[in-house]
Short mmCIF file of C-alpha atoms in Angstrom, two decimals:
data_model
loop_
_atom_site.label_atom_id
_atom_site.label_comp_id
_atom_site.label_asym_id
_atom_site.label_seq_id
_atom_site.Cartn_x
_atom_site.Cartn_y
_atom_site.Cartn_z
CA MET A 1 41.39 -56.37 -91.97
CA ASN A 2 44.98 -57.58 -92.09
CA PRO A 3 45.68 -58.80 -95.62
CA THR A 4 48.36 -61.20 -94.18
CA THR A 5 45.66 -63.22 -92.33
CA PRO A 6 45.65 -66.91 -93.40
CA GLU A 7 41.92 -66.72 -94.55
CA ILE A 8 42.88 -63.61 -97.02
CA MET A 9 46.10 -65.37 -98.29
CA GLU A 10 44.17 -68.53 -99.30
CA ASN A 11 41.39 -66.69 -101.40
CA GLN A 12 43.59 -65.34 -104.26
CA THR A 13 40.64 -64.05 -106.32
CA GLN A 14 39.13 -61.41 -104.10
CA PHE A 15 40.72 -57.96 -103.48
CA ALA A 16 41.71 -57.61 -99.77
CA GLU A 17 39.67 -54.36 -99.57
CA GLU A 18 36.59 -55.66 -101.51
CA GLN A 19 33.79 -56.12 -99.22
CA PRO A 20 30.89 -58.64 -100.19
CA LEU A 21 28.07 -56.11 -101.34
CA LEU A 22 24.94 -57.99 -99.66
CA GLU A 23 26.52 -59.53 -96.58
CA ALA A 24 26.76 -57.35 -93.34
CA GLU A 25 30.43 -56.85 -92.06
CA HIS A 26 31.07 -59.11 -88.83
CA ILE A 27 33.21 -57.47 -86.43
CA PRO A 28 34.55 -60.30 -84.15
CA THR A 29 33.94 -59.73 -80.42
CA SER A 30 35.87 -60.93 -77.63
CA ALA A 31 33.03 -62.80 -76.25
CA THR A 32 32.44 -66.47 -77.36
CA PRO A 33 28.84 -67.98 -77.86
CA SER A 34 29.26 -70.05 -74.96
CA ASP A 35 29.89 -67.17 -72.60
CA ILE A 36 26.84 -65.24 -73.88
CA SER A 37 24.70 -68.34 -73.52
CA ARG A 38 26.13 -68.47 -69.69
CA GLU A 39 25.16 -65.13 -69.06
CA LYS A 40 21.47 -65.08 -69.91
CA PRO A 41 20.64 -67.84 -67.31
CA LYS A 42 22.40 -65.60 -64.66
CA HIS A 43 20.63 -62.54 -65.54
CA SER A 44 17.32 -64.21 -65.59
CA ILE A 45 17.98 -65.84 -62.35
CA LYS A 46 18.72 -62.36 -60.81
CA LYS A 47 15.50 -61.02 -62.06
CA ILE A 48 13.50 -64.02 -60.64
CA ALA A 49 15.04 -63.66 -57.30
CA LEU A 50 14.58 -59.86 -56.99
CA PHE A 51 10.70 -60.18 -58.09
CA GLY A 52 10.32 -63.28 -56.02
CA SER A 53 11.79 -61.51 -52.74
CA LEU A 54 9.52 -58.50 -53.44
CA ALA A 55 6.43 -60.41 -53.80
CA PHE A 56 7.21 -62.66 -50.61
CA LEU A 57 7.76 -59.39 -48.65
CA PHE A 58 4.45 -58.08 -49.70
CA LEU A 59 2.55 -61.43 -49.11
CA ILE A 60 4.07 -61.19 -45.68
CA LEU A 61 2.93 -57.74 -44.88
CA ILE A 62 -0.45 -58.29 -46.19
CA LEU A 63 -0.82 -61.55 -43.99
CA ALA A 64 0.19 -59.37 -41.05
CA ILE A 65 -2.29 -56.80 -41.58
CA ALA A 66 -4.98 -59.33 -42.17
CA MET A 67 -4.40 -61.26 -39.14
CA ARG A 68 -4.37 -58.04 -36.96
CA MET A 69 -7.81 -56.87 -38.51
CA THR A 70 -9.11 -60.58 -37.80
CA MET A 71 -8.02 -60.45 -34.41
CA ARG A 72 -9.49 -56.95 -33.47
CA ARG A 73 -12.86 -58.08 -35.20
CA GLU A 74 -13.38 -61.26 -33.02
CA GLY A 75 -12.02 -59.57 -29.87
CA LEU A 76 -9.85 -62.45 -28.99
CA ARG A 77 -7.89 -62.18 -25.43
CA ILE A 78 -4.97 -64.37 -24.42
CA THR A 79 -6.30 -65.50 -20.93
CA GLU A 80 -4.13 -67.36 -18.48
CA LEU A 81 -5.12 -70.86 -17.70
CA ALA A 82 -6.99 -71.19 -14.27
CA SER A 83 -5.52 -73.58 -11.82
CA PRO A 84 -7.56 -76.76 -11.40
CA SER A 85 -10.74 -76.53 -9.68
CA PRO A 86 -13.01 -79.34 -8.43
CA ILE A 87 -15.89 -78.35 -10.53
CA ALA A 88 -15.22 -78.55 -14.19
CA GLU A 89 -15.92 -75.19 -15.75
CA LYS A 90 -17.14 -75.00 -19.49
CA GLN A 91 -15.74 -72.60 -21.96
CA VAL A 92 -17.66 -69.12 -22.21
CA PRO A 93 -19.13 -68.98 -25.80
CA SER A 94 -17.24 -66.10 -27.67
CA GLN A 95 -20.41 -63.92 -27.99
CA LEU A 96 -21.13 -64.11 -24.38
CA GLN A 97 -17.66 -63.45 -23.64
CA GLN A 98 -17.74 -60.14 -25.77
CA THR A 99 -20.85 -59.10 -23.81
CA LEU A 100 -18.99 -59.81 -20.49
CA ASP A 101 -15.96 -57.81 -21.95
CA LEU A 102 -18.38 -55.00 -22.67
CA LEU A 103 -19.88 -55.28 -19.09
CA HIS A 104 -16.30 -55.11 -17.61
CA GLU A 105 -15.69 -52.00 -19.61
CA ASP A 106 -18.60 -50.15 -18.52
CA VAL A 107 -18.01 -51.22 -14.91
CA GLU A 108 -14.38 -49.76 -15.02
CA LYS A 109 -15.72 -46.64 -16.41
CA ALA A 110 -18.52 -46.19 -13.74
CA ASP A 111 -15.62 -46.44 -11.11
CA PRO A 112 -16.35 -43.14 -9.01
CA SER A 113 -12.79 -42.80 -7.94
CA ARG A 114 -11.85 -42.43 -11.56
CA ASN A 115 -11.71 -38.88 -12.89
CA ASP A 116 -10.20 -38.85 -16.45
CA LEU A 117 -10.66 -34.97 -16.76
CA PRO A 118 -10.22 -32.90 -13.67
CA PHE A 119 -10.01 -29.21 -13.79
CA PRO A 120 -6.70 -28.02 -15.16
CA PRO A 121 -4.22 -26.66 -12.57
CA ILE A 122 -3.94 -23.07 -13.97
CA SER A 123 -3.39 -20.14 -12.01
CA PHE A 124 -6.24 -17.39 -11.67
CA GLU A 125 -3.78 -15.00 -10.19
CA ILE A 126 -1.42 -13.91 -13.11
CA TYR A 127 -0.40 -10.22 -12.29
CA ILE A 128 2.74 -8.21 -13.06
CA GLN A 129 1.80 -5.94 -10.11
CA LYS A 130 -1.05 -7.44 -7.93
CA PRO A 131 -4.03 -5.12 -7.44
CA GLN A 132 -4.37 -3.86 -3.87
CA ARG A 133 -7.68 -4.90 -2.37
CA MET B 1 19.14 -52.40 -66.25
CA LYS B 2 19.25 -49.21 -64.19
CA LYS B 3 15.68 -48.25 -65.25
CA LYS B 4 14.57 -51.56 -64.13
CA LEU B 5 16.42 -51.42 -60.84
CA LEU B 6 14.52 -47.81 -60.26
CA VAL B 7 11.12 -49.31 -61.24
CA CYS B 8 11.76 -52.17 -58.63
CA LEU B 9 12.86 -49.76 -55.99
CA PHE B 10 9.80 -47.75 -56.51
CA LEU B 11 7.49 -50.62 -56.15
CA THR B 12 9.12 -51.85 -53.13
CA ILE B 13 8.86 -48.43 -51.36
CA VAL B 14 5.06 -48.41 -52.54
CA LEU B 15 4.30 -51.99 -51.43
CA CYS B 16 5.99 -51.22 -47.80
CA THR B 17 4.27 -47.99 -47.18
CA LEU B 18 0.80 -49.22 -48.23
CA PRO B 19 0.30 -51.53 -45.36
CA SER B 20 1.31 -48.58 -42.71
CA ILE B 21 -1.15 -46.38 -44.62
CA LEU B 22 -3.65 -49.01 -43.98
CA TYR B 23 -2.84 -49.46 -40.58
CA ALA B 24 -2.56 -45.79 -39.93
CA GLN B 25 -5.92 -45.51 -41.24
CA GLU B 26 -7.17 -48.28 -38.68
CA ASN B 27 -5.62 -46.62 -36.03
CA THR B 28 -7.16 -43.02 -36.24
CA PRO B 29 -7.74 -41.57 -32.95
CA SER B 30 -11.51 -40.72 -31.89
CA PRO B 31 -12.48 -37.15 -31.55
CA PHE B 32 -12.31 -37.53 -27.83
CA ASP B 33 -8.57 -38.74 -27.90
CA SER B 34 -7.75 -35.92 -30.19
CA ALA B 35 -9.49 -33.28 -28.14
CA LYS B 36 -7.60 -34.50 -24.96
CA GLN B 37 -4.25 -34.89 -26.64
CA LEU B 38 -4.68 -31.22 -27.62
CA TYR B 39 -5.55 -30.06 -24.27
CA LEU B 40 -2.53 -31.89 -22.65
CA THR B 41 -0.33 -30.23 -25.16
CA MET B 42 -1.73 -26.84 -24.39
CA LEU B 43 -1.33 -27.64 -20.68
CA GLU B 44 2.26 -28.38 -21.21
CA THR B 45 2.57 -25.07 -23.15
CA TYR B 46 0.81 -23.19 -20.38
CA ARG B 47 3.45 -24.62 -17.86
CA VAL B 48 6.51 -23.54 -19.69
CA LYS B 49 4.86 -19.89 -20.35
CA GLU B 50 3.99 -19.65 -16.46
CA GLN B 51 7.44 -20.44 -15.73
CA GLU B 52 8.74 -17.73 -18.01
CA PHE B 53 6.32 -15.17 -16.71
CA SER B 54 7.30 -16.11 -12.86
CA ILE B 55 11.13 -15.13 -13.90
CA ALA B 56 10.01 -12.24 -15.84
CA ARG B 57 8.02 -10.82 -13.04
CA GLU B 58 10.73 -11.54 -10.65
CA GLN B 59 13.40 -9.91 -12.67
CA TYR B 60 11.19 -6.81 -13.21
CA ALA B 61 10.27 -6.72 -9.18
CA GLN B 62 14.22 -6.71 -8.62
CA VAL B 63 15.59 -4.48 -11.24
CA GLN B 64 12.51 -1.93 -11.98
CA THR B 65 13.68 -1.11 -15.43
CA LEU B 66 11.81 -0.35 -18.42
CA ALA B 67 13.43 -3.22 -20.35
CA SER B 68 12.51 -5.71 -17.73
CA LEU B 69 9.05 -4.20 -17.65
CA GLU B 70 8.63 -4.99 -21.42
CA VAL B 71 9.91 -8.51 -20.97
CA ALA B 72 7.37 -8.98 -18.06
CA VAL B 73 4.56 -7.36 -20.23
CA GLN B 74 5.28 -9.93 -23.28
CA ALA B 75 5.56 -12.83 -20.52
CA SER B 76 1.94 -11.90 -19.13
CA LYS B 77 0.28 -11.65 -22.56
CA ASN B 78 1.89 -15.22 -23.58
CA VAL B 79 0.70 -16.87 -20.30
CA GLN B 80 -2.65 -15.23 -20.43
CA PHE B 81 -2.91 -16.48 -24.07
CA ALA B 82 -1.64 -20.09 -22.94
CA ARG B 83 -4.00 -20.14 -20.01
CA ILE B 84 -7.17 -19.46 -22.19
CA ASP B 85 -6.16 -21.65 -24.87
CA THR B 86 -5.55 -24.65 -22.24
CA LEU B 87 -9.11 -23.69 -20.66
CA THR B 88 -10.74 -23.74 -24.19
CA ALA B 89 -9.10 -26.96 -25.09
CA TYR B 90 -10.26 -28.72 -21.74
CA PHE B 91 -13.96 -27.51 -22.45
CA ASN B 92 -13.68 -28.94 -25.93
CA THR B 93 -12.51 -32.08 -24.51
CA LEU B 94 -15.49 -32.12 -22.02
CA LEU B 95 -17.95 -31.41 -24.97
CA THR B 96 -16.78 -34.61 -26.98
CA TYR B 97 -16.50 -36.41 -23.54
CA ILE B 98 -20.39 -36.01 -22.62
CA ALA B 99 -21.45 -36.29 -26.47
CA ASN B 100 -20.56 -39.92 -26.43
CA ILE B 101 -21.80 -40.87 -22.96
CA LYS B 102 -24.70 -43.34 -22.98
CA GLY B 103 -27.43 -43.05 -20.20
CA LEU B 104 -27.20 -39.20 -19.89
CA GLU B 105 -30.47 -37.79 -19.91
CA LEU B 106 -31.10 -35.76 -23.28
CA THR B 107 -32.41 -32.55 -21.55
CA LYS B 108 -29.41 -32.36 -19.16
CA LYS B 109 -26.97 -33.19 -21.87
CA THR B 110 -28.15 -30.27 -24.06
CA VAL B 111 -28.30 -27.94 -21.05
CA GLN B 112 -24.64 -28.69 -20.16
CA GLN B 113 -23.55 -28.50 -23.75
CA GLN B 114 -24.84 -25.28 -24.27
CA ALA B 115 -23.07 -24.13 -20.75
CA ILE B 116 -19.74 -25.55 -21.87
CA GLN B 117 -20.11 -23.69 -25.35
CA LYS B 118 -21.01 -20.28 -23.72
CA SER B 119 -17.83 -20.80 -21.59
CA ILE B 120 -15.80 -21.52 -24.75
CA ASP B 121 -17.16 -18.30 -26.31
CA ASP B 122 -16.60 -16.33 -23.35
CA LEU B 123 -12.92 -17.32 -23.39
CA GLN B 124 -12.58 -16.43 -27.21
CA THR B 125 -13.84 -13.09 -26.13
CA GLN B 126 -11.26 -12.66 -23.42
CA ARG B 127 -8.60 -13.60 -25.77
CA SER B 128 -9.39 -10.77 -28.12
CA GLU B 129 -9.34 -8.43 -25.27
CA ILE B 130 -5.86 -9.68 -24.28
CA GLU B 131 -4.74 -9.27 -27.93
CA LYS B 132 -5.78 -5.57 -27.78
CA ALA B 133 -3.77 -5.03 -24.55
CA THR B 134 -0.58 -3.34 -24.66
CA ASP B 135 0.89 -2.25 -21.23
CA ARG B 136 0.90 -3.55 -17.75
CA ILE B 137 -2.20 -1.83 -16.50
CA GLN B 138 -4.50 -3.29 -19.19
CA LEU B 139 -3.11 -6.90 -18.96
CA ASP B 140 -3.51 -6.81 -15.36
CA ALA B 141 -7.18 -5.64 -15.59
CA GLN B 142 -7.62 -8.55 -18.23
CA SER B 143 -6.21 -11.05 -15.52
CA ALA B 144 -8.55 -9.68 -12.84
CA VAL B 145 -11.55 -10.03 -15.36
CA PHE B 146 -10.49 -13.54 -15.98
CA ALA B 147 -10.16 -14.10 -12.18
CA LYS B 148 -13.72 -13.09 -11.65
CA LYS B 149 -14.96 -16.07 -13.77
CA GLN B 150 -13.10 -18.56 -11.97
CA GLU B 151 -16.10 -19.93 -10.11
CA SER B 152 -18.16 -20.14 -13.26
CA TYR B 153 -15.54 -22.17 -15.06
CA ILE B 154 -15.10 -24.54 -12.29
CA SER B 155 -18.86 -24.88 -11.77
CA VAL B 156 -19.26 -25.88 -15.46
CA SER B 157 -16.67 -28.22 -15.29
CA TYR B 158 -17.65 -30.10 -12.22
CA GLN B 159 -21.41 -30.14 -13.25
CA THR B 160 -20.27 -31.81 -16.22
CA LEU B 161 -18.07 -34.43 -14.73
CA ALA B 162 -20.66 -35.26 -12.06
CA LEU B 163 -23.24 -35.64 -14.74
CA ALA B 164 -21.07 -37.93 -16.79
CA LYS B 165 -20.21 -40.12 -13.70
CA ILE B 166 -23.88 -40.68 -12.88
CA ALA B 167 -24.72 -41.50 -16.58
CA LEU B 168 -21.71 -44.03 -16.63
CA TYR B 169 -22.84 -45.57 -13.35
CA GLN B 170 -26.26 -46.03 -14.69
CA SER B 171 -24.88 -47.52 -17.86
CA ALA B 172 -23.11 -50.11 -15.97
CA ILE B 173 -26.25 -51.10 -14.19
CA ASP B 174 -28.12 -51.09 -17.44
CA GLN B 175 -25.61 -53.52 -18.87
CA LEU B 176 -25.60 -55.74 -15.77
CA ARG B 177 -29.54 -56.15 -16.15
CA ILE B 178 -28.99 -57.03 -19.97
CA VAL B 179 -26.49 -59.76 -19.23
CA TYR B 180 -28.45 -60.89 -16.38
CA THR B 181 -31.47 -61.20 -18.67
CA GLN B 182 -29.52 -63.01 -21.54
CA LEU B 183 -28.32 -65.57 -18.90
CA ARG B 184 -31.72 -65.96 -17.44
CA GLU B 185 -33.20 -66.99 -20.70
CA GLN B 186 -30.42 -69.29 -21.48
CA LEU B 187 -31.36 -71.12 -17.93
CA GLY B 188 -34.81 -71.44 -19.20
CA GLN B 189 -33.32 -73.37 -22.31
CA GLN B 190 -31.39 -75.89 -20.27
CA ASN B 191 -32.41 -79.20 -19.40
CA LEU B 192 -31.63 -79.49 -15.71
CA ASP B 193 -32.98 -81.42 -12.95
CA GLU B 194 -35.32 -79.68 -10.36
CA THR B 195 -32.68 -79.37 -7.47
CA THR B 196 -29.96 -77.95 -9.78
CA LYS B 197 -32.43 -75.52 -11.32
CA THR B 198 -33.78 -74.30 -7.99
CA ILE B 199 -30.18 -73.61 -6.87
CA LYS B 200 -29.39 -71.57 -9.98
CA LEU B 201 -32.71 -69.66 -9.86
CA ARG B 202 -31.75 -68.49 -5.97
CA ALA B 203 -28.31 -67.60 -7.62
CA PHE B 204 -30.10 -65.43 -10.18
CA ASP B 205 -32.32 -63.71 -7.45
CA GLU B 206 -29.27 -63.05 -5.41
CA VAL B 207 -27.72 -61.25 -8.58
CA ILE B 208 -30.89 -59.18 -9.23
CA ARG B 209 -31.16 -58.00 -5.55
CA THR B 210 -27.62 -56.92 -5.68
CA ILE B 211 -28.22 -54.88 -9.06
CA GLU B 212 -31.27 -53.11 -7.42
CA GLU B 213 -29.29 -52.45 -4.40
CA ALA B 214 -26.62 -50.80 -6.55
CA ASP B 215 -29.28 -48.78 -8.31
CA VAL B 216 -30.61 -46.95 -5.33
CA SER B 217 -27.14 -45.15 -5.29
CA THR B 218 -27.97 -43.84 -8.76
CA GLN B 219 -31.25 -42.24 -7.61
CA ASN B 220 -29.61 -40.86 -4.51
CA ALA B 221 -26.74 -39.31 -6.54
CA VAL B 222 -29.19 -37.81 -9.03
CA LYS B 223 -31.11 -36.21 -5.96
CA ARG B 224 -27.77 -35.02 -4.43
CA TYR B 225 -26.84 -33.44 -7.65
CA ASP B 226 -30.04 -31.55 -8.25
CA GLN B 227 -29.99 -30.25 -4.48
CA LEU B 228 -26.20 -29.06 -4.88
CA ASN B 229 -26.59 -27.68 -8.25
CA SER B 230 -29.79 -25.73 -7.23
CA ASN B 231 -28.37 -24.36 -4.28
CA ALA B 232 -25.05 -23.02 -5.22
CA VAL B 233 -22.32 -23.33 -7.96
CA MET B 234 -20.67 -26.85 -8.22
CA ASN B 235 -17.02 -26.82 -7.19
CA LEU B 236 -14.79 -29.99 -6.33
CA ASN B 237 -16.32 -30.22 -3.00
CA SER B 238 -19.90 -30.47 -4.47
CA TYR B 239 -18.62 -32.99 -7.07
CA LEU B 240 -16.87 -35.10 -4.29
CA GLN B 241 -20.27 -35.52 -2.36
CA VAL B 242 -21.81 -36.77 -5.56
CA ILE B 243 -19.05 -39.36 -5.78
CA ASP B 244 -19.44 -40.46 -2.16
CA VAL B 245 -23.00 -41.22 -2.69
CA LEU B 246 -21.99 -43.30 -5.98
CA SER B 247 -19.11 -45.14 -4.18
CA THR B 248 -21.44 -46.59 -1.73
CA GLY B 249 -23.03 -48.55 -4.39
CA TYR B 250 -20.27 -49.23 -6.41
CA ALA B 251 -19.16 -52.22 -4.40
CA LYS B 252 -22.56 -53.80 -5.14
CA ILE B 253 -21.82 -53.33 -8.92
CA LEU B 254 -18.61 -55.15 -8.57
CA GLN B 255 -20.17 -58.01 -6.57
CA ALA B 256 -23.00 -58.29 -9.11
CA GLU B 257 -20.49 -58.43 -11.89
CA SER B 258 -18.52 -61.21 -10.05
CA PHE B 259 -21.90 -63.21 -9.76
CA ILE B 260 -22.58 -62.77 -13.48
CA LYS B 261 -19.04 -63.91 -14.55
CA GLU B 262 -19.48 -67.19 -12.26
CA LEU B 263 -22.94 -67.83 -13.74
CA ALA B 264 -21.86 -67.42 -17.34
CA LYS B 265 -19.10 -70.21 -16.50
CA GLN B 266 -21.41 -72.73 -15.32
#
């Protein structure tokens, strides 16, 4: 503490090096109280923004999975709209539609021309020197 | 502050990977898909080894040195391993394939599974013999043993495929009958005038007639299969004979399906 500061020069009863016994020493900082109060809201806003964006991301991901699982369970299909026909067609109930879809799968698998597992194309003649017959 | 950022980063990583783990669990491949994928991988490896063997054999045939012979011996061993691994993977795929087929008679299924397993065990025995072989003579001898079993392996394969196709065909007919019965029951619950009801009943009669005509092919195919299987070993030619019989009835299956879809929409 500089002995020539105005506050010290006014107080003529106390020695410059004497410190009050029971008071803590205050070290003046460059920040003013108004600066500190302005920083706190900024800091908390950043935190809120960070947690908020994380929570939002998590929510989107969970929704996407839930939608996908729901669609699979219901067996929904996007079908093209048929051209207008003179006879009005009723919508097939979804349970019957599932049965028809299963039927279609079975019919496709039964196609005799379809062979998913032909015998592998391997050679049975692997010789370094072919045996003479 | 740094600690908080690290915690946030860790949480983000966990949150992002958790859905992908759930997604992966949901999309786990079936045993058949896994077996088939392995078989296709083995087949690719076999093609590469076969190519390498062809080159090494040509090289040896041209230069006739001990070094080129050694390369050819190693290439022969590798390709024979790859060949056995491919066939083993193929038979494992066939095992999982017929395990899940509806409509396959239990006795025939069990017999066929045993035949496939016997082929797999036989292949493993041959593999151990090839491992012991060290020179050109032994490896060529092992290849000759393998060549003698060609008919047997092909027969097991085409027996399985023919039985599977008959079972799938029968399963399609069974499903057609189930859906037909459901729609027929629904007709009984509808309040229709006499004329409309008569027309619909005629339509249902046509559907069941078509299904019965398709079913005739199943019985003929089973007879043909039993005939071919008892006379000689099955091969591609005999498999195609069974397929021909089924093909004559398949058009009727498609027609019956089309009729049923039409009735379902009315």
